[in-house]
Coordinates of C-alpha atoms in Angstrom, one line a residue:
M1 CA 0.0 0.0 0.0
V2 CA 2.8 2.4 0.9
L3 CA 4.7 1.5 -2.3
Q4 CA 1.6 2.0 -4.4
S5 CA 0.6 5.4 -2.9
S6 CA 4.2 6.9 -3.1
L7 CA 4.9 5.5 -6.5
R8 CA 1.6 6.8 -8.0
K9 CA 2.2 10.3 -6.5
D10 CA 5.6 10.5 -8.0
L11 CA 4.4 9.2 -11.4
A12 CA 1.6 11.7 -11.5
Q13 CA 3.9 14.6 -10.8
S14 CA 6.4 13.5 -13.4
F15 CA 3.8 12.7 -16.0
V16 CA 2.1 16.2 -15.7
T17 CA 5.5 18.0 -15.8
T18 CA 6.6 16.0 -18.8
L19 CA 3.4 16.5 -20.7
V20 CA 3.4 20.2 -20.1
V21 CA 7.0 20.5 -21.4
L22 CA 6.3 18.4 -24.5
L23 CA 3.1 20.2 -25.2
T24 CA 4.8 23.6 -25.0
V25 CA 7.5 22.5 -27.4
V26 CA 5.0 21.0 -29.8
M27 CA 2.6 23.9 -29.7
T28 CA 5.5 26.3 -30.4
N29 CA 6.5 24.2 -33.5
M30 CA 2.9 24.0 -34.6
L31 CA 2.5 27.8 -34.3
I32 CA 5.4 28.4 -36.6
Q33 CA 4.2 25.8 -39.2
T34 CA 0.6 27.1 -39.0
L35 CA 1.6 30.7 -39.4
G36 CA 3.7 29.7 -42.4
Q37 CA 0.6 28.0 -44.0
A38 CA -1.5 31.1 -43.3
S39 CA 1.1 33.3 -45.0
R40 CA 1.2 31.0 -48.0
G41 CA -2.6 31.2 -48.3
S42 CA -3.2 27.5 -47.4
I43 CA -5.4 28.3 -44.4
N44 CA -7.4 31.3 -43.2
P45 CA -5.4 33.4 -40.8
S46 CA -8.4 33.7 -38.5
D47 CA -8.4 29.8 -38.2
V48 CA -4.8 29.6 -37.0
L49 CA -5.7 28.8 -33.4
L50 CA -8.4 26.2 -34.5
V51 CA -5.9 24.4 -36.8
M52 CA -3.3 24.4 -33.9
G53 CA -5.9 23.0 -31.5
F54 CA -7.1 20.2 -33.9
T55 CA -3.4 19.4 -34.7
A56 CA -2.6 19.1 -31.1
L57 CA -5.6 16.8 -30.5
G58 CA -4.6 14.7 -33.4
Y59 CA -1.1 14.1 -32.0
S60 CA -2.3 13.7 -28.4
A61 CA -1.7 9.9 -28.6
T62 CA 1.9 10.4 -29.4
L63 CA 2.3 13.1 -26.7
L64 CA 0.6 10.9 -24.1
T65 CA 2.7 7.9 -25.0
L66 CA 6.0 9.7 -24.8
S67 CA 5.0 11.5 -21.6
L68 CA 3.9 8.3 -19.9
F69 CA 7.1 6.5 -20.9
L70 CA 9.4 9.2 -19.8
S71 CA 7.6 9.7 -16.5
V72 CA 8.0 6.0 -15.6
V73 CA 11.6 6.0 -16.6
S74 CA 12.5 9.2 -14.8
T75 CA 10.6 8.2 -11.6
L76 CA 12.2 4.8 -11.3
S77 CA 15.6 6.1 -12.2
R78 CA 15.4 8.7 -9.4
M79 CA 14.4 5.9 -7.1
Y80 CA 17.5 3.9 -8.2
S81 CA 19.7 7.0 -7.8
D82 CA 18.4 7.7 -4.3
S83 CA 18.7 4.0 -3.3
E84 CA 14.9 3.8 -2.7
M85 CA 14.8 0.7 -5.0
V86 CA 17.5 -1.0 -2.8
I87 CA 15.4 -0.4 0.3
W88 CA 12.3 -1.9 -1.5
F89 CA 14.3 -4.9 -2.7
C90 CA 15.7 -5.5 0.8
S91 CA 12.2 -5.4 2.2
G92 CA 11.2 -8.3 0.0
R93 CA 9.9 -6.5 -3.0
S94 CA 10.8 -7.7 -6.5
L95 CA 10.9 -5.7 -9.7
F96 CA 7.8 -7.5 -10.8
S97 CA 5.9 -6.0 -7.8
F98 CA 6.2 -2.6 -9.4
V99 CA 4.2 -3.8 -12.4
G100 CA 0.9 -3.6 -10.6
P101 CA 1.2 0.0 -9.2
I102 CA 2.5 1.3 -12.4
F103 CA -0.2 -0.3 -14.5
R104 CA -2.9 0.9 -12.1
F105 CA -1.6 4.4 -12.7
A106 CA -1.1 4.0 -16.5
W107 CA -4.4 2.3 -17.5
P108 CA -6.5 5.4 -17.8
I109 CA -3.8 7.0 -19.9
L110 CA -3.6 3.9 -22.1
V111 CA -7.3 4.0 -22.7
A112 CA -7.0 7.7 -23.6
I113 CA -4.2 6.8 -26.1
F114 CA -6.3 4.1 -27.8
F115 CA -9.3 6.5 -28.0
S116 CA -7.1 9.3 -29.3
A117 CA -5.5 7.1 -32.0
L118 CA -8.7 5.4 -33.1
V119 CA -11.2 8.2 -32.8
V120 CA -9.7 11.6 -32.2
W121 CA -6.9 11.3 -34.9
P122 CA -9.2 10.9 -37.9
W123 CA -11.7 13.4 -36.6
S124 CA -9.1 16.1 -36.1
N125 CA -7.6 15.5 -39.5
Q126 CA -11.0 15.8 -41.0
K127 CA -11.8 19.0 -39.3
I128 CA -8.4 20.5 -40.4
Q129 CA -9.1 19.5 -44.0
E130 CA -12.6 21.0 -43.8
L131 CA -11.1 24.3 -42.7
K132 CA -8.6 24.2 -45.6
D133 CA -11.3 23.2 -48.1
R134 CA -13.6 26.0 -46.9
F135 CA -10.8 28.5 -47.3
E136 CA -9.7 27.1 -50.7
S137 CA -13.3 27.2 -52.0
R138 CA -13.4 31.0 -51.6
S139 CA -12.3 33.1 -54.6
D140 CA -8.9 34.6 -54.8
V141 CA -10.4 38.0 -54.3
E142 CA -12.1 36.9 -51.1
R143 CA -8.8 35.6 -49.7
V144 CA -6.8 38.7 -50.4
A145 CA -6.0 40.8 -47.3
P146 CA -6.6 44.5 -48.1
G147 CA -3.4 46.4 -48.7
K148 CA -1.2 43.3 -48.9
F149 CA 0.4 41.5 -51.8
Q150 CA -0.4 37.8 -51.8
E151 CA 0.3 34.8 -54.0
F152 CA -2.3 32.4 -55.3
S153 CA -2.6 29.6 -57.9
G154 CA 0.7 28.1 -57.0
G155 CA 2.6 31.4 -57.2
K156 CA 1.3 32.1 -60.8
S157 CA -0.8 35.0 -59.6
V158 CA -0.1 38.0 -57.3
F159 CA -3.0 40.1 -56.1
F160 CA -3.3 43.4 -54.4
I161 CA -6.7 44.9 -53.7
D162 CA -8.4 47.5 -51.5
K163 CA -11.6 45.6 -50.5
E164 CA -14.7 47.7 -49.7
T165 CA -15.8 45.4 -46.9
S166 CA -14.4 42.3 -45.2
G167 CA -15.3 39.1 -47.2
S168 CA -16.7 41.2 -50.1
M169 CA -16.7 39.8 -53.6
S170 CA -15.7 43.2 -55.0
G171 CA -13.0 45.7 -54.4
T172 CA -11.2 48.8 -55.6
N173 CA -7.7 49.6 -56.9
V174 CA -7.1 46.1 -58.1
F175 CA -3.6 44.9 -59.1
V176 CA -3.1 41.5 -60.7
S177 CA 0.2 40.1 -61.9
T178 CA 0.1 36.7 -63.7
S179 CA 2.8 34.5 -65.2
D180 CA 1.9 32.0 -68.0
G181 CA 4.9 30.5 -69.7
D182 CA 6.9 33.2 -71.5
M183 CA 4.2 35.8 -70.9
Q184 CA 4.0 38.1 -67.9
T185 CA 1.0 40.2 -67.5
I186 CA 0.2 43.1 -65.1
T187 CA -3.4 44.2 -64.9
T188 CA -4.7 47.2 -63.0
A189 CA -8.3 48.4 -62.6
Q190 CA -10.3 50.8 -60.6
Q191 CA -12.8 48.2 -59.6
G192 CA -13.2 44.4 -59.7
F193 CA -15.7 41.7 -58.7
V194 CA -16.0 37.9 -58.9
D195 CA -18.5 36.2 -61.1
N196 CA -19.1 32.4 -61.4
I197 CA -19.7 31.1 -64.9
K198 CA -20.2 27.4 -65.5
N199 CA -18.2 26.2 -62.5
E200 CA -15.4 28.6 -63.3
R201 CA -14.6 31.9 -61.5
F202 CA -13.8 35.0 -63.4
L203 CA -12.5 38.3 -62.1
K204 CA -14.4 41.1 -63.9
L205 CA -12.5 44.4 -64.0
K206 CA -13.7 47.9 -64.9
N207 CA -11.7 50.9 -66.1
G208 CA -8.1 49.8 -66.2
Q209 CA -5.2 48.8 -68.3
Q210 CA -3.1 45.7 -69.0
I211 CA 0.6 45.4 -69.8
S212 CA 1.8 42.2 -71.4
L213 CA 5.5 41.3 -71.8
N214 CA 7.0 38.4 -73.7
T215 CA 10.1 37.5 -71.8
V216 CA 11.7 35.9 -74.9
T217 CA 11.1 38.5 -77.5
Q218 CA 10.8 41.4 -75.1
E219 CA 7.7 42.5 -76.9
T220 CA 5.4 44.7 -74.8
R221 CA 1.8 45.4 -75.4
I222 CA -0.3 48.0 -73.5
T223 CA -4.1 47.7 -73.5
T224 CA -6.7 50.0 -72.0
F225 CA -10.1 48.7 -71.3
E226 CA -13.4 49.6 -69.7
N227 CA -14.5 46.0 -69.0
Y228 CA -12.3 43.0 -68.8
Q229 CA -12.7 39.5 -67.4
L230 CA -9.9 37.3 -66.1
L231 CA -10.1 33.6 -65.4
I232 CA -8.8 33.1 -61.9
E233 CA -10.0 29.6 -61.0
E234 CA -11.0 26.6 -63.1
H235 CA -13.6 24.1 -61.9
A236 CA -14.4 26.2 -58.9
V237 CA -17.1 23.7 -57.8
A238 CA -15.1 20.5 -58.1
A239 CA -16.4 17.1 -57.0
S240 CA -14.9 16.1 -53.7
G241 CA -12.6 13.1 -54.1
A242 CA -12.1 10.2 -51.7
R243 CA -10.9 11.2 -48.3
A244 CA -7.3 10.3 -47.3
N245 CA -7.0 7.4 -45.0
H246 CA -5.9 9.4 -42.1
M247 CA -9.3 11.2 -42.2
V248 CA -11.4 8.1 -42.4
P249 CA -13.0 6.8 -39.2
S250 CA -11.6 3.5 -37.9
L251 CA -14.9 1.6 -38.4
D252 CA -15.0 2.7 -42.1
L253 CA -11.5 1.5 -42.6
I254 CA -12.4 -1.9 -41.3
Q255 CA -15.6 -2.2 -43.2
K256 CA -13.9 -1.5 -46.6
P257 CA -10.5 -3.1 -46.1
D258 CA -7.6 -2.7 -48.6
P259 CA -3.8 -2.7 -48.0
S260 CA -3.5 1.1 -47.6
R261 CA -6.4 1.1 -45.1
M262 CA -5.1 -1.8 -43.2
G263 CA -1.8 0.0 -42.9
E264 CA -3.6 3.0 -41.4
I265 CA -5.4 0.6 -38.9
F266 CA -2.0 -0.9 -38.0
W267 CA -0.6 2.6 -37.3
R268 CA -3.6 3.5 -35.1
L269 CA -3.6 0.3 -33.1
G270 CA 0.2 0.5 -32.9
Q271 CA -0.1 3.8 -30.9
G272 CA -1.8 1.9 -28.0
F273 CA 0.3 -1.3 -28.2
C274 CA 3.4 0.9 -28.3
A275 CA 2.4 2.7 -25.2
L276 CA 1.6 -0.5 -23.3
N277 CA 4.9 -2.1 -24.2
L278 CA 6.9 1.0 -23.4
V279 CA 5.4 1.0 -19.9
F280 CA 7.0 -2.4 -19.3
L281 CA 10.2 -1.5 -21.1
A282 CA 10.5 1.5 -18.8
L283 CA 10.9 -0.9 -15.9
A284 CA 14.0 -2.5 -17.5
L285 CA 15.4 0.8 -18.8
A286 CA 15.2 2.6 -15.5
A287 CA 18.1 0.9 -13.8
V288 CA 20.8 3.6 -13.4
N289 CA 24.5 3.3 -13.2
P290 CA 25.6 5.8 -10.5
R291 CA 28.7 6.6 -12.5
A292 CA 26.7 7.5 -15.7
A293 CA 25.4 11.0 -16.4
K294 CA 22.0 11.8 -15.0
S295 CA 20.5 12.2 -18.5
Y296 CA 21.8 8.9 -19.7
H297 CA 18.6 7.0 -18.9
L298 CA 16.5 9.6 -20.6
M299 CA 18.6 9.4 -23.7
K300 CA 18.2 5.7 -23.8
A301 CA 14.4 6.1 -23.3
I302 CA 14.1 8.6 -26.1
L303 CA 16.2 6.4 -28.5
T304 CA 14.0 3.4 -27.6
F305 CA 10.8 5.5 -28.3
V306 CA 12.2 6.7 -31.7
I307 CA 13.1 3.2 -32.8
Y308 CA 9.8 1.7 -31.8
Y309 CA 7.8 4.6 -33.4
N310 CA 9.7 4.4 -36.6
M311 CA 9.1 0.6 -36.8
I312 CA 5.4 1.3 -36.6
N313 CA 5.7 3.8 -39.5
F314 CA 7.7 1.2 -41.5
G315 CA 5.1 -1.4 -40.7
Q316 CA 2.4 0.8 -42.0
R317 CA 4.2 1.2 -45.2
W318 CA 4.9 -2.6 -45.5
I319 CA 1.2 -3.4 -45.0
A320 CA 0.1 -0.6 -47.5
E321 CA 2.5 -2.1 -50.1
G322 CA 1.0 -5.6 -49.5
R323 CA 4.3 -7.1 -48.1
M324 CA 2.8 -8.5 -44.9
P325 CA -0.7 -9.0 -43.4
L326 CA -1.9 -6.8 -40.6
A327 CA -2.3 -9.6 -37.9
L328 CA 1.1 -11.1 -38.6
L329 CA 2.9 -7.8 -38.3
V330 CA 1.1 -6.9 -35.1
I331 CA 2.3 -10.2 -33.6
Y332 CA 5.8 -9.8 -34.9
L333 CA 6.4 -6.2 -33.9
H334 CA 4.4 -5.7 -30.7
G335 CA 4.6 -9.3 -29.6
A336 CA 8.4 -9.2 -30.0
A337 CA 8.5 -5.9 -28.0
A338 CA 6.4 -7.4 -25.2
L339 CA 8.7 -10.5 -25.1
I340 CA 11.8 -8.3 -25.0
A341 CA 10.3 -6.3 -22.2
A342 CA 9.5 -9.5 -20.2
L343 CA 12.9 -11.0 -20.7
W344 CA 14.7 -7.7 -19.9
I345 CA 12.7 -7.4 -16.6
M346 CA 13.6 -11.0 -15.7
R347 CA 17.2 -10.3 -16.4
R348 CA 17.1 -7.3 -14.1
Q349 CA 15.3 -9.3 -11.5
T350 CA 17.7 -12.3 -11.5
N351 CA 20.8 -10.2 -12.3
W352 CA 21.5 -12.7 -15.1
T353 CA 24.2 -12.1 -17.6
L354 CA 25.8 -14.1 -20.4
R355 CA 29.1 -14.1 -18.6
L356 CA 27.5 -15.5 -15.4
W357 CA 25.7 -18.2 -17.4
L358 CA 29.0 -19.3 -19.1
F359 CA 30.8 -19.3 -15.8
R360 CA 28.2 -21.5 -14.1
R361 CA 28.1 -23.8 -17.1
R362 CA 31.8 -24.2 -17.2
H363 CA 32.0 -24.9 -13.4
G364 CA 29.0 -27.2 -13.6
H365 CA 30.8 -29.5 -16.1
A366 CA 34.0 -29.3 -14.1

């Protein structure tokens, strides 16, 4: 009872601290990436916080897994360093007796990891894509910020406009620079508005001029117009294609199986199995050499996590390419990890080494 209460308290404190640190680092990185997407016109600048929130929810399984793993390793390593583990071992406790208290602390987090990987991950990706599609479905004129040059259509068009109202389909003092092969065109107009014609969007301009330059022949043509229309988006109302696998709910993936979908299911299930196995691997990794650096055990833990996580990604690719069935790879990868964890804990418990085994075998035959 004393072991369980003290261990769970230390684990909880370490877990919360680790999660806050990781979340801060991840959110900072997400902020930089999301602001970059907003500056490129991929997402609405007003949706930056929403995209960051959905992205953080999508990767919550990975964050929880790493936080749980590092918290167990750091807590047990501190107990080894402070000789608390020696006291528990001398009082009759074995390393296996720590499995129960640790698992009782970890099981709600493991449930949250499975739920996040199977449910939250596709839902958050779908919401992010909806925000992007909603922004992309707007016309180029709608997306232009007043008084600011912005690129659209993959960098082929540069717009500048003074919009009359926020979200308006019309504006004044329009500037459009387009590049099409060897031709570069600069169009200016006093007024412009968007018109949809047969699933295509046109920018209709009034009272302006157009300068066309052939970059090869250096031929320049200047045209003045009262009314002019410019195609800015083909097939504006496009049929929505099949959703990417990472946006499809888990039940839909199972109901319509194919190699790529089974690879996605393997990745989602792998998040939970990885977290479960890492909890037991932490028991074996936590043993500290007093002469080693204090961060040595954390470096080993992070390296173990990276290797395991990359194996899950490789497994997803193998299944998607049809190299191996889902069930077999689950057994091979996660079953092997569980077996390694069990054998490693037994080795720590019995203090078994290959040198000791050879010594006993040699003297046994003598």
